[in-house]
mmCIF file of C-alpha atoms in Angstrom:
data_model
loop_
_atom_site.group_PDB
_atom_site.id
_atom_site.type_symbol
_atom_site.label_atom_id
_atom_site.label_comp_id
_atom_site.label_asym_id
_atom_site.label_seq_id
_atom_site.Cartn_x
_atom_site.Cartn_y
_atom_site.Cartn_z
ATOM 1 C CA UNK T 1 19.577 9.055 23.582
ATOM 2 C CA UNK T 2 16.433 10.414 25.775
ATOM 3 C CA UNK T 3 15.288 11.778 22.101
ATOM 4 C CA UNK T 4 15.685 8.777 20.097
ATOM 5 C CA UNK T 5 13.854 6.360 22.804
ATOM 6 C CA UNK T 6 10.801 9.112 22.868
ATOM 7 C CA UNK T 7 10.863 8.671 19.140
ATOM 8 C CA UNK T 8 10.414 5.067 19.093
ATOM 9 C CA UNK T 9 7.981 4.780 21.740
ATOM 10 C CA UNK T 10 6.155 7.425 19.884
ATOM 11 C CA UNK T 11 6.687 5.267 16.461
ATOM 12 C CA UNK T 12 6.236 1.953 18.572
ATOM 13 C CA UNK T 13 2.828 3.056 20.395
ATOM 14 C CA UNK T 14 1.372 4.365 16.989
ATOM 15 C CA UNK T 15 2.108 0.560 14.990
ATOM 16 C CA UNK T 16 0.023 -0.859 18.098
ATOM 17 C CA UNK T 17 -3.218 1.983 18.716
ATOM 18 C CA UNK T 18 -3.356 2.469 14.216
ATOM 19 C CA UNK T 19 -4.013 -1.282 14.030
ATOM 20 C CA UNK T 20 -5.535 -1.879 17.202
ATOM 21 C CA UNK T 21 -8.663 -3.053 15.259
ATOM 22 C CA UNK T 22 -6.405 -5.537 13.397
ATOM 23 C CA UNK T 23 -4.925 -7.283 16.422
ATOM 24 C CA UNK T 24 -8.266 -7.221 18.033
ATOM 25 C CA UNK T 25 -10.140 -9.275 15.273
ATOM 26 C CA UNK T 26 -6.603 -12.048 15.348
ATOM 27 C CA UNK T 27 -7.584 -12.443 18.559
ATOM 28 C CA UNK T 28 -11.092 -12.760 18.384
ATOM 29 C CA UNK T 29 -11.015 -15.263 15.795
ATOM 30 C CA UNK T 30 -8.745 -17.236 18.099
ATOM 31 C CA UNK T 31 -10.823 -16.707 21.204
ATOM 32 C CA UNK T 32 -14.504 -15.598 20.284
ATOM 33 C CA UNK T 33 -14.584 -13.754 23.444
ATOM 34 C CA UNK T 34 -14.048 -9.556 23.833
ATOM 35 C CA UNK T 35 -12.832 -9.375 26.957
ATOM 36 C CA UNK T 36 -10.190 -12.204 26.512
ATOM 37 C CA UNK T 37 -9.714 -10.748 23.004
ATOM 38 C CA UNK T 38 -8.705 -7.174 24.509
ATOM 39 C CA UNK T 39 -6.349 -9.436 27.564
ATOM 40 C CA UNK T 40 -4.389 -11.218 24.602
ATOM 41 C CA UNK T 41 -4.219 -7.670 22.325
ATOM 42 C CA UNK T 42 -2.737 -5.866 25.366
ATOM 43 C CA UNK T 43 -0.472 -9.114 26.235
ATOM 44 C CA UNK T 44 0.817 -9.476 23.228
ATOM 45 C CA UNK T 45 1.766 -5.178 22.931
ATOM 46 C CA UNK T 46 3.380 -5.388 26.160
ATOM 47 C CA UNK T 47 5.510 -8.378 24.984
ATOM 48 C CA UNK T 48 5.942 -6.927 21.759
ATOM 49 C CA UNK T 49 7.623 -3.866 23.293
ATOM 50 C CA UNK T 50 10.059 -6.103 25.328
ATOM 51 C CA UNK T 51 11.068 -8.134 21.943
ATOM 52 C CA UNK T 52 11.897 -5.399 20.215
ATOM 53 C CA UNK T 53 15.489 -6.036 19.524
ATOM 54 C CA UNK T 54 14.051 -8.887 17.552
ATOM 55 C CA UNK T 55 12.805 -6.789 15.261
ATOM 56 C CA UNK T 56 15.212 -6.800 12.094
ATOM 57 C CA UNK T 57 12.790 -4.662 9.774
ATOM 58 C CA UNK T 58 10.764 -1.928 10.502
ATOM 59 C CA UNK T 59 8.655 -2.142 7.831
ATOM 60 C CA UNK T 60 7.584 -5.660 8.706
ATOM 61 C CA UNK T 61 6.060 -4.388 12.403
ATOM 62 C CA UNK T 62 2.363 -4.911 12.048
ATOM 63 C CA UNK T 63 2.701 -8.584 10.417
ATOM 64 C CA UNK T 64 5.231 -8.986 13.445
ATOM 65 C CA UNK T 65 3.086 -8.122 16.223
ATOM 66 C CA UNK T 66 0.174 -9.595 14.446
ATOM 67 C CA UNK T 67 2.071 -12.964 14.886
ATOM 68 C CA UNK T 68 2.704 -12.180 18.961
ATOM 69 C CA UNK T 69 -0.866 -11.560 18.890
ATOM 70 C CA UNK T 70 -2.105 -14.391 17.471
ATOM 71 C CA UNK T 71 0.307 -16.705 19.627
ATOM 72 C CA UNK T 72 -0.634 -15.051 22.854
ATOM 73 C CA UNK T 73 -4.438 -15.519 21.892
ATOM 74 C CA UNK T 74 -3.766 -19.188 21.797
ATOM 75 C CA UNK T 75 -1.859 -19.370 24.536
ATOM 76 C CA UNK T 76 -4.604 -17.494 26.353
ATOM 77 C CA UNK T 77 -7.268 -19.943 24.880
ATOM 78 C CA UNK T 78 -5.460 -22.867 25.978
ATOM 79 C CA UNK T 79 -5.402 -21.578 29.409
ATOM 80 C CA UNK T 80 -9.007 -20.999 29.256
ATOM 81 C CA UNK T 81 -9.945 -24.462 28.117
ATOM 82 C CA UNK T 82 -7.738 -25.823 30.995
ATOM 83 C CA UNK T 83 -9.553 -23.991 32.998
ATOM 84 C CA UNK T 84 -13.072 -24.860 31.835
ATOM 85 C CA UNK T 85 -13.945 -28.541 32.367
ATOM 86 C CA UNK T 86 -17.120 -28.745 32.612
ATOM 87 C CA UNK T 87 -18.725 -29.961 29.385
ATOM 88 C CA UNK T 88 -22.462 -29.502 31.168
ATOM 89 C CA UNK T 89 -22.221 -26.229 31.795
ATOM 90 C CA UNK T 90 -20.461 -24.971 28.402
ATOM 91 C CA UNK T 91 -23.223 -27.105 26.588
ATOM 92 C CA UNK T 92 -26.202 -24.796 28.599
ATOM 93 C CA UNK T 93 -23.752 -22.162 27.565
ATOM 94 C CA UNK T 94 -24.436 -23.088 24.070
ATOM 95 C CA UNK T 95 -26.949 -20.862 21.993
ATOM 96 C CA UNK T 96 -28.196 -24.172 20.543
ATOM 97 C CA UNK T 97 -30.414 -24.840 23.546
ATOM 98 C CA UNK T 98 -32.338 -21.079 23.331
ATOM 99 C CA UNK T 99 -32.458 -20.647 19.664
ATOM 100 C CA UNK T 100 -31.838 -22.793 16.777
ATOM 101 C CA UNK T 101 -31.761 -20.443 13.394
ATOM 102 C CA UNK T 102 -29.159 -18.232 15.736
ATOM 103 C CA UNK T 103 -27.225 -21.528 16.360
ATOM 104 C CA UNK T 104 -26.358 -22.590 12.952
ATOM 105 C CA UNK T 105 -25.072 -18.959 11.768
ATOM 106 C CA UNK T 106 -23.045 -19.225 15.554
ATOM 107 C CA UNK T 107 -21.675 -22.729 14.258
ATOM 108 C CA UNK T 108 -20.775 -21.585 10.727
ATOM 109 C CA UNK T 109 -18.788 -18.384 12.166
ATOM 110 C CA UNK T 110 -17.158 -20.703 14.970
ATOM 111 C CA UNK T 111 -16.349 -23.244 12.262
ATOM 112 C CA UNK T 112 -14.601 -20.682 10.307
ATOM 113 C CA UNK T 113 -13.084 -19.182 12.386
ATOM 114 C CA UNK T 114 -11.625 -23.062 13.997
ATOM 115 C CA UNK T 115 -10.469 -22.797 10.014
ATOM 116 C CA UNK T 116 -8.935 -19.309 10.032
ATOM 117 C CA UNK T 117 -7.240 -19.989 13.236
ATOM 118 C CA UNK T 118 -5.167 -22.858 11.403
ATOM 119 C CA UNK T 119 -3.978 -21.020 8.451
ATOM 120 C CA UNK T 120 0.031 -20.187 8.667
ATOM 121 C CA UNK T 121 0.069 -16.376 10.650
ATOM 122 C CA UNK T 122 0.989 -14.546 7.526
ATOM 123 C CA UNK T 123 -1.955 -15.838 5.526
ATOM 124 C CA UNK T 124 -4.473 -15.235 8.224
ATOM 125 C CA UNK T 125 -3.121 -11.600 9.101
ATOM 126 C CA UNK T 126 -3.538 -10.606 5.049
ATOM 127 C CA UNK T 127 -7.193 -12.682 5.108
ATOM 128 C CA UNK T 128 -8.030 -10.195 7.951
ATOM 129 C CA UNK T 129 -6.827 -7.255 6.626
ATOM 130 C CA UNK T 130 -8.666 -7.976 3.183
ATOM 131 C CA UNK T 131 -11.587 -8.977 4.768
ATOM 132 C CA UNK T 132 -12.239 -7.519 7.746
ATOM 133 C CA UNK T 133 -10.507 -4.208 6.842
ATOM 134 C CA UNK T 134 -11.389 -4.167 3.623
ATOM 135 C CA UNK T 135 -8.130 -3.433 1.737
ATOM 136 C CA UNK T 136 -6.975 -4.225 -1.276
ATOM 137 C CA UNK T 137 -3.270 -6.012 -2.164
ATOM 138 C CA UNK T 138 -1.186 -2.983 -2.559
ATOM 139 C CA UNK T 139 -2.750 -1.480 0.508
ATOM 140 C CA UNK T 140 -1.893 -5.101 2.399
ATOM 141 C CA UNK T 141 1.500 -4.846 0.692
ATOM 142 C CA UNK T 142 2.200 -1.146 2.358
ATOM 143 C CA UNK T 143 0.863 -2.280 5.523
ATOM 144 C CA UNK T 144 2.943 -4.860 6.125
ATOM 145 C CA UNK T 145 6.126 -4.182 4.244
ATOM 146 C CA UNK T 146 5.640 -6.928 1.777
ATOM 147 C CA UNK T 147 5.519 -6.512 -2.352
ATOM 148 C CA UNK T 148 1.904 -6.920 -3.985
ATOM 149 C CA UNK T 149 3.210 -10.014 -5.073
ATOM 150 C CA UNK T 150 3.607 -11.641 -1.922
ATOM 151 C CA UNK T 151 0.468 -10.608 -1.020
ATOM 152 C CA UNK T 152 -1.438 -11.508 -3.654
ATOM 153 C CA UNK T 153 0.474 -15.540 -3.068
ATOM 154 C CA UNK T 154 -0.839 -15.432 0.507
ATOM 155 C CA UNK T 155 -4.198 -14.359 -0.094
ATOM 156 C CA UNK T 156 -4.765 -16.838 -3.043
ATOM 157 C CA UNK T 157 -2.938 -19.341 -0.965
ATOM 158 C CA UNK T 158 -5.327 -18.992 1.842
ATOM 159 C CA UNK T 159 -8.858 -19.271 0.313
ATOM 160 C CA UNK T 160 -7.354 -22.325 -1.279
ATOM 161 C CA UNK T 161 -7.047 -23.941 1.717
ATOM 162 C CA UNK T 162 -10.305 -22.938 3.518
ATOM 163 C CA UNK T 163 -11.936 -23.853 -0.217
ATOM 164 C CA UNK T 164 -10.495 -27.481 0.787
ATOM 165 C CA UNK T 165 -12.580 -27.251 3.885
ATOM 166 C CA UNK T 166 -15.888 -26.103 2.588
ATOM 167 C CA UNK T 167 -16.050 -28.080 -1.385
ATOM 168 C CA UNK T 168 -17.334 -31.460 0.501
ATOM 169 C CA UNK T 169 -20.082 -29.023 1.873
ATOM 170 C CA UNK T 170 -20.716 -27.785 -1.055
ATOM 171 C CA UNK T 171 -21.030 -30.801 -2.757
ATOM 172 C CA UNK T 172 -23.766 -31.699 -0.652
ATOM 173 C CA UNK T 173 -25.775 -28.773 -0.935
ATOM 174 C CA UNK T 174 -25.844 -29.020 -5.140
ATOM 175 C CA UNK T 175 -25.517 -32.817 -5.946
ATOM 176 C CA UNK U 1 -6.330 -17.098 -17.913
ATOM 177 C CA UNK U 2 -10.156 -16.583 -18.713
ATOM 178 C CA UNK U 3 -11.745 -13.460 -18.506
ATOM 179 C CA UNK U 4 -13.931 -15.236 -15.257
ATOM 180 C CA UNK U 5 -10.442 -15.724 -13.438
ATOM 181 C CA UNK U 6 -8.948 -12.853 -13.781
ATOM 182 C CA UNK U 7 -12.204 -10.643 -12.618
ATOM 183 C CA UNK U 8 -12.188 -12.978 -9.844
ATOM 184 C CA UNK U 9 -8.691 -12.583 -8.993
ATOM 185 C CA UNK U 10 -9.226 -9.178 -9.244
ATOM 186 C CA UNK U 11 -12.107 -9.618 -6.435
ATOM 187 C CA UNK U 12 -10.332 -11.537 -4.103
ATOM 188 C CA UNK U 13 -7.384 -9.122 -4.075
ATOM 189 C CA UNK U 14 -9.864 -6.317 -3.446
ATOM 190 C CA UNK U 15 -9.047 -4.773 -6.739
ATOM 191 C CA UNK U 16 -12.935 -5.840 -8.380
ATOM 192 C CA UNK U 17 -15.886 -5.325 -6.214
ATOM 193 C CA UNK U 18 -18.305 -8.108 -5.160
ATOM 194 C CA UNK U 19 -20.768 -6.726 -7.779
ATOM 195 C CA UNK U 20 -17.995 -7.120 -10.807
ATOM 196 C CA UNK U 21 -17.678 -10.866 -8.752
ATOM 197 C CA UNK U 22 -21.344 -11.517 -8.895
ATOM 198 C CA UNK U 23 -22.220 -9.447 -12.113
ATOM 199 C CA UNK U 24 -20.214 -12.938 -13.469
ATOM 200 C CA UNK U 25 -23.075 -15.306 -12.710
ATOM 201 C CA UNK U 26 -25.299 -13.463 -15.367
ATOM 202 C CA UNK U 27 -23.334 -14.133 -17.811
ATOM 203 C CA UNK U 28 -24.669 -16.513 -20.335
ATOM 204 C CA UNK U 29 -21.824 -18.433 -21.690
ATOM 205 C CA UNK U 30 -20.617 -19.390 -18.320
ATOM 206 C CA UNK U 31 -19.055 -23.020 -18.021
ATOM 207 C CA UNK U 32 -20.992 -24.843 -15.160
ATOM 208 C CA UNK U 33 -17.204 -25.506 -13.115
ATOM 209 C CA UNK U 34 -16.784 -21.722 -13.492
ATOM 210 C CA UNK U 35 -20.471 -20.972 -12.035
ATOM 211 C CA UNK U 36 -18.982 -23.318 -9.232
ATOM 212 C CA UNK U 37 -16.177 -21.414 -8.997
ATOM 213 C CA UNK U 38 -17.507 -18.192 -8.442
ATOM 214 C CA UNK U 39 -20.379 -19.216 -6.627
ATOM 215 C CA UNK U 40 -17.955 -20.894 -4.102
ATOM 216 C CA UNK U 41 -15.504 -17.539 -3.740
ATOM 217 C CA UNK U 42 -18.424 -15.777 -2.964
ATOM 218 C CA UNK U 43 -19.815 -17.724 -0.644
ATOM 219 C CA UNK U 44 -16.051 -18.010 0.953
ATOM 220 C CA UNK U 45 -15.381 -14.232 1.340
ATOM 221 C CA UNK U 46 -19.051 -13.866 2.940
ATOM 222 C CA UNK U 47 -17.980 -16.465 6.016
ATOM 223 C CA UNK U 48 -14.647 -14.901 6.003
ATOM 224 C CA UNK U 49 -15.919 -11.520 6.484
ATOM 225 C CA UNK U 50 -18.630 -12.872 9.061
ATOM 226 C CA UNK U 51 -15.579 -15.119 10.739
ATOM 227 C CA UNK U 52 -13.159 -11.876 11.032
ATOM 228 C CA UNK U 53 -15.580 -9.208 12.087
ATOM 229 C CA UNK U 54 -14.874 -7.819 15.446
ATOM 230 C CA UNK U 55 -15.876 -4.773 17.380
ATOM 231 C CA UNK U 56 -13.409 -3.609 20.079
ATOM 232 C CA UNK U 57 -14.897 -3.032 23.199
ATOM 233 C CA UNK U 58 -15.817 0.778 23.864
ATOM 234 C CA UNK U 59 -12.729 2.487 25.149
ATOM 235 C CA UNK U 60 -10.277 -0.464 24.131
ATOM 236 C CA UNK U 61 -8.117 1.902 22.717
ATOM 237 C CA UNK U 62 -7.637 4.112 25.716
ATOM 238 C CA UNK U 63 -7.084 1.245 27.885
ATOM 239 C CA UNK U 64 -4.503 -0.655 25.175
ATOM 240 C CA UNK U 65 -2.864 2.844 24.939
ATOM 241 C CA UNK U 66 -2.407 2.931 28.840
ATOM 242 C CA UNK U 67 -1.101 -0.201 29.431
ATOM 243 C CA UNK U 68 1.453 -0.197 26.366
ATOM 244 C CA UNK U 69 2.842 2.678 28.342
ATOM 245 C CA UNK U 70 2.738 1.555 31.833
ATOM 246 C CA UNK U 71 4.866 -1.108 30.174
ATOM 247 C CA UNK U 72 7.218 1.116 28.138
ATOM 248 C CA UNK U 73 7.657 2.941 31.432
ATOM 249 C CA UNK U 74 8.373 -0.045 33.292
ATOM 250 C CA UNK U 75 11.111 -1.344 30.542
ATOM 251 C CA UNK U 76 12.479 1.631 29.260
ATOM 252 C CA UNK U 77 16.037 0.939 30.503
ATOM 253 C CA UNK U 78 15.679 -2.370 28.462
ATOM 254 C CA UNK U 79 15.916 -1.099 24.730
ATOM 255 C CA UNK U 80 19.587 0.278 24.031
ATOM 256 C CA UNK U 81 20.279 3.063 21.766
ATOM 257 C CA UNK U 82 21.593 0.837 19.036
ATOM 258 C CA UNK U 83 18.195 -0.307 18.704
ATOM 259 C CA UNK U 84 16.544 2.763 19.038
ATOM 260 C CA UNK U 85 18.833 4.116 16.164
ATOM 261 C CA UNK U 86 18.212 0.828 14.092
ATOM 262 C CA UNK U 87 14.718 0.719 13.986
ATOM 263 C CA UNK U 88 14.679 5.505 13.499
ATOM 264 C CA UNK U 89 17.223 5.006 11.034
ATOM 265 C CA UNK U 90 16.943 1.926 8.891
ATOM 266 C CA UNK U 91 19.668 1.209 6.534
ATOM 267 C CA UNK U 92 18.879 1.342 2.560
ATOM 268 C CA UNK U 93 18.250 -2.323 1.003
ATOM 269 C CA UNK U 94 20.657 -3.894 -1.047
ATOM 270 C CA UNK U 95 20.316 -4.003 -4.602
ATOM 271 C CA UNK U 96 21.187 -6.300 -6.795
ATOM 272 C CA UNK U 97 19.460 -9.129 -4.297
ATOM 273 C CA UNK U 98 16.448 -10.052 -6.124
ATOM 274 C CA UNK U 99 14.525 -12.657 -3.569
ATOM 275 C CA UNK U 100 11.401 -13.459 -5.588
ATOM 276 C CA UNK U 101 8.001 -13.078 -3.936
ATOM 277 C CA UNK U 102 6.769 -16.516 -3.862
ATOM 278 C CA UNK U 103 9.617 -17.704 -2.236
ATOM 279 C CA UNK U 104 9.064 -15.437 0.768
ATOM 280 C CA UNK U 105 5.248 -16.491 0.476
ATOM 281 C CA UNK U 106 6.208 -20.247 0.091
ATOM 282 C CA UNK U 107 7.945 -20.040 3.803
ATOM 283 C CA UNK U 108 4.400 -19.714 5.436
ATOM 284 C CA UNK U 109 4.154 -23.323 4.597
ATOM 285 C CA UNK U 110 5.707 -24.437 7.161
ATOM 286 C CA UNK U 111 4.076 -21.806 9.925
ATOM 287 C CA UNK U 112 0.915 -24.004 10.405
ATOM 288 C CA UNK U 113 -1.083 -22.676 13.288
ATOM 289 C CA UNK U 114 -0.436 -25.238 16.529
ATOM 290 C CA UNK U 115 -4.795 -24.725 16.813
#
């Protein structure tokens, strides 16, 4: 028994620290802050661990944790916006006030990331991992136990719907 | 499908590059919805990328590594061999069971972040 449990803290501890870069960027998105970013990551491991009965295939482990992560980053951000009530002192926060050209490209990541944060878990862990990894659909697939197929669905799925966000904008800019 | 999809497709799966993606807006024959089109993908994955970049802090990884073990330490006596030996020693899928992709893609539907 003392074997087995070594080997699947061993295979446990490697699906966290190989995508550690993964559940960091979830989180991120979610919070937009590093060090709360790195709280939720190691929150959502820890809980992972003790869930792991739950788990009822393998294969499916990073998009699994990936979804603990992303639920304790908004947990964590609610908490944080309870927490934070005044409105004067987040607006002097704001990079608006020191530098304007800075503020826009800080709105448009903020605003996509408000977008990101929406999509279904599934669809925003295979956006990240095409995007922000850089893989490609049978890479996603392997990842996270899922046929190219299903991939492929998700990641189509998803720029549809953050499309539906931006085509008014775009509509502007090129009457 | 049109030649302009399907090297798009290929893009946003990460199969094409961005240059095969933008190579498409020299060609000459293009309709003006697919200009749109492409012009709007590639303007997409750029604020995608720029929305999902993230640098861990320095030594992130040493610390994640150190609490995840702290924590396994803490637990151990919680995960029972028949879970150890489920998750070592997964059994072989059934055949026969086809499940078709979309419908396991068509269930995120319903998984609409709370934020």
């Amino acid at each position: 028994m003392a074997n087995a449990l070594d080997q699947l803290r061993h295979w446990f501890e490697r699906a966290i620290l190989d995508n550690h870069r993964l559940y960091f960027s979830i989180a991120q998105q979610i919070l937009r802050n590093s060090a709360d970013a790195e709280d939720a990551v190691q929150t959502a491991a820890c809980k992972a661990w003790t869930r792991l009965p739950e788990l009822t295939d393998r294969d499916a482990i990073v998009g699994w944790v990936a979804t603990i992560v992303r639920r304790a980053a908004i947990d964590l951000y609610r908490s944080r916006r309870e927490q934070t009530s005044d409105d004067a002192t987040l607006r002097l926060l704001s990079p608006a006030i020191h530098d304007p050209p800075r503020a826009e490209q800080a709105d448009d990541r903020a605003a996509m990331q408000a977008l990101i944060a929406r999509l279904p878990d599934a669809q925003a862990t295979v956006l990240t991992l095409r995007f922000y990894e850089g893989l490609d659909a049978p890479a996603i697939a392997r990842r996270l136990g899922l046929t190219d197929n299903a991939v492929r669905v998700r990641i189509h799925r998803a720029l549809e719907r953050l499309a539906q966000y931006l085509e008014p904008q775009q509509e502007e800019a090129n009457p | 499908m049109s030649d302009t999809e399907e090297i798009l497709n290929a893009y946003i799966e990460g199969i094409a590059t961005r240059a095969d993606a933008q190579a498409l807006l020299r060609r000459l024959h293009l309709t003006p919805q697919e200009r749109a089109q492409v012009e709007l993908t590639l303007r997409l994955a750029d604020e995608i990328t720029t929305a999902v970049d993230a640098t861990p802090t320095a030594g992130f990884e040493t610390r994640l590594r150190q609490t995840l073990q702290a924590q396994m330490n803490q637990t151990e006596s919680q995960i029972d061999e028949s879970t150890a030996q489920r998750l070592l020693n997964p059994a072989p899928r059934a055949t026969g069971t086809l499940q078709p992709p979309d419908i396991l893609a068509a269930s995120d539907e319903d998984e609409e972040s709370e934020t």
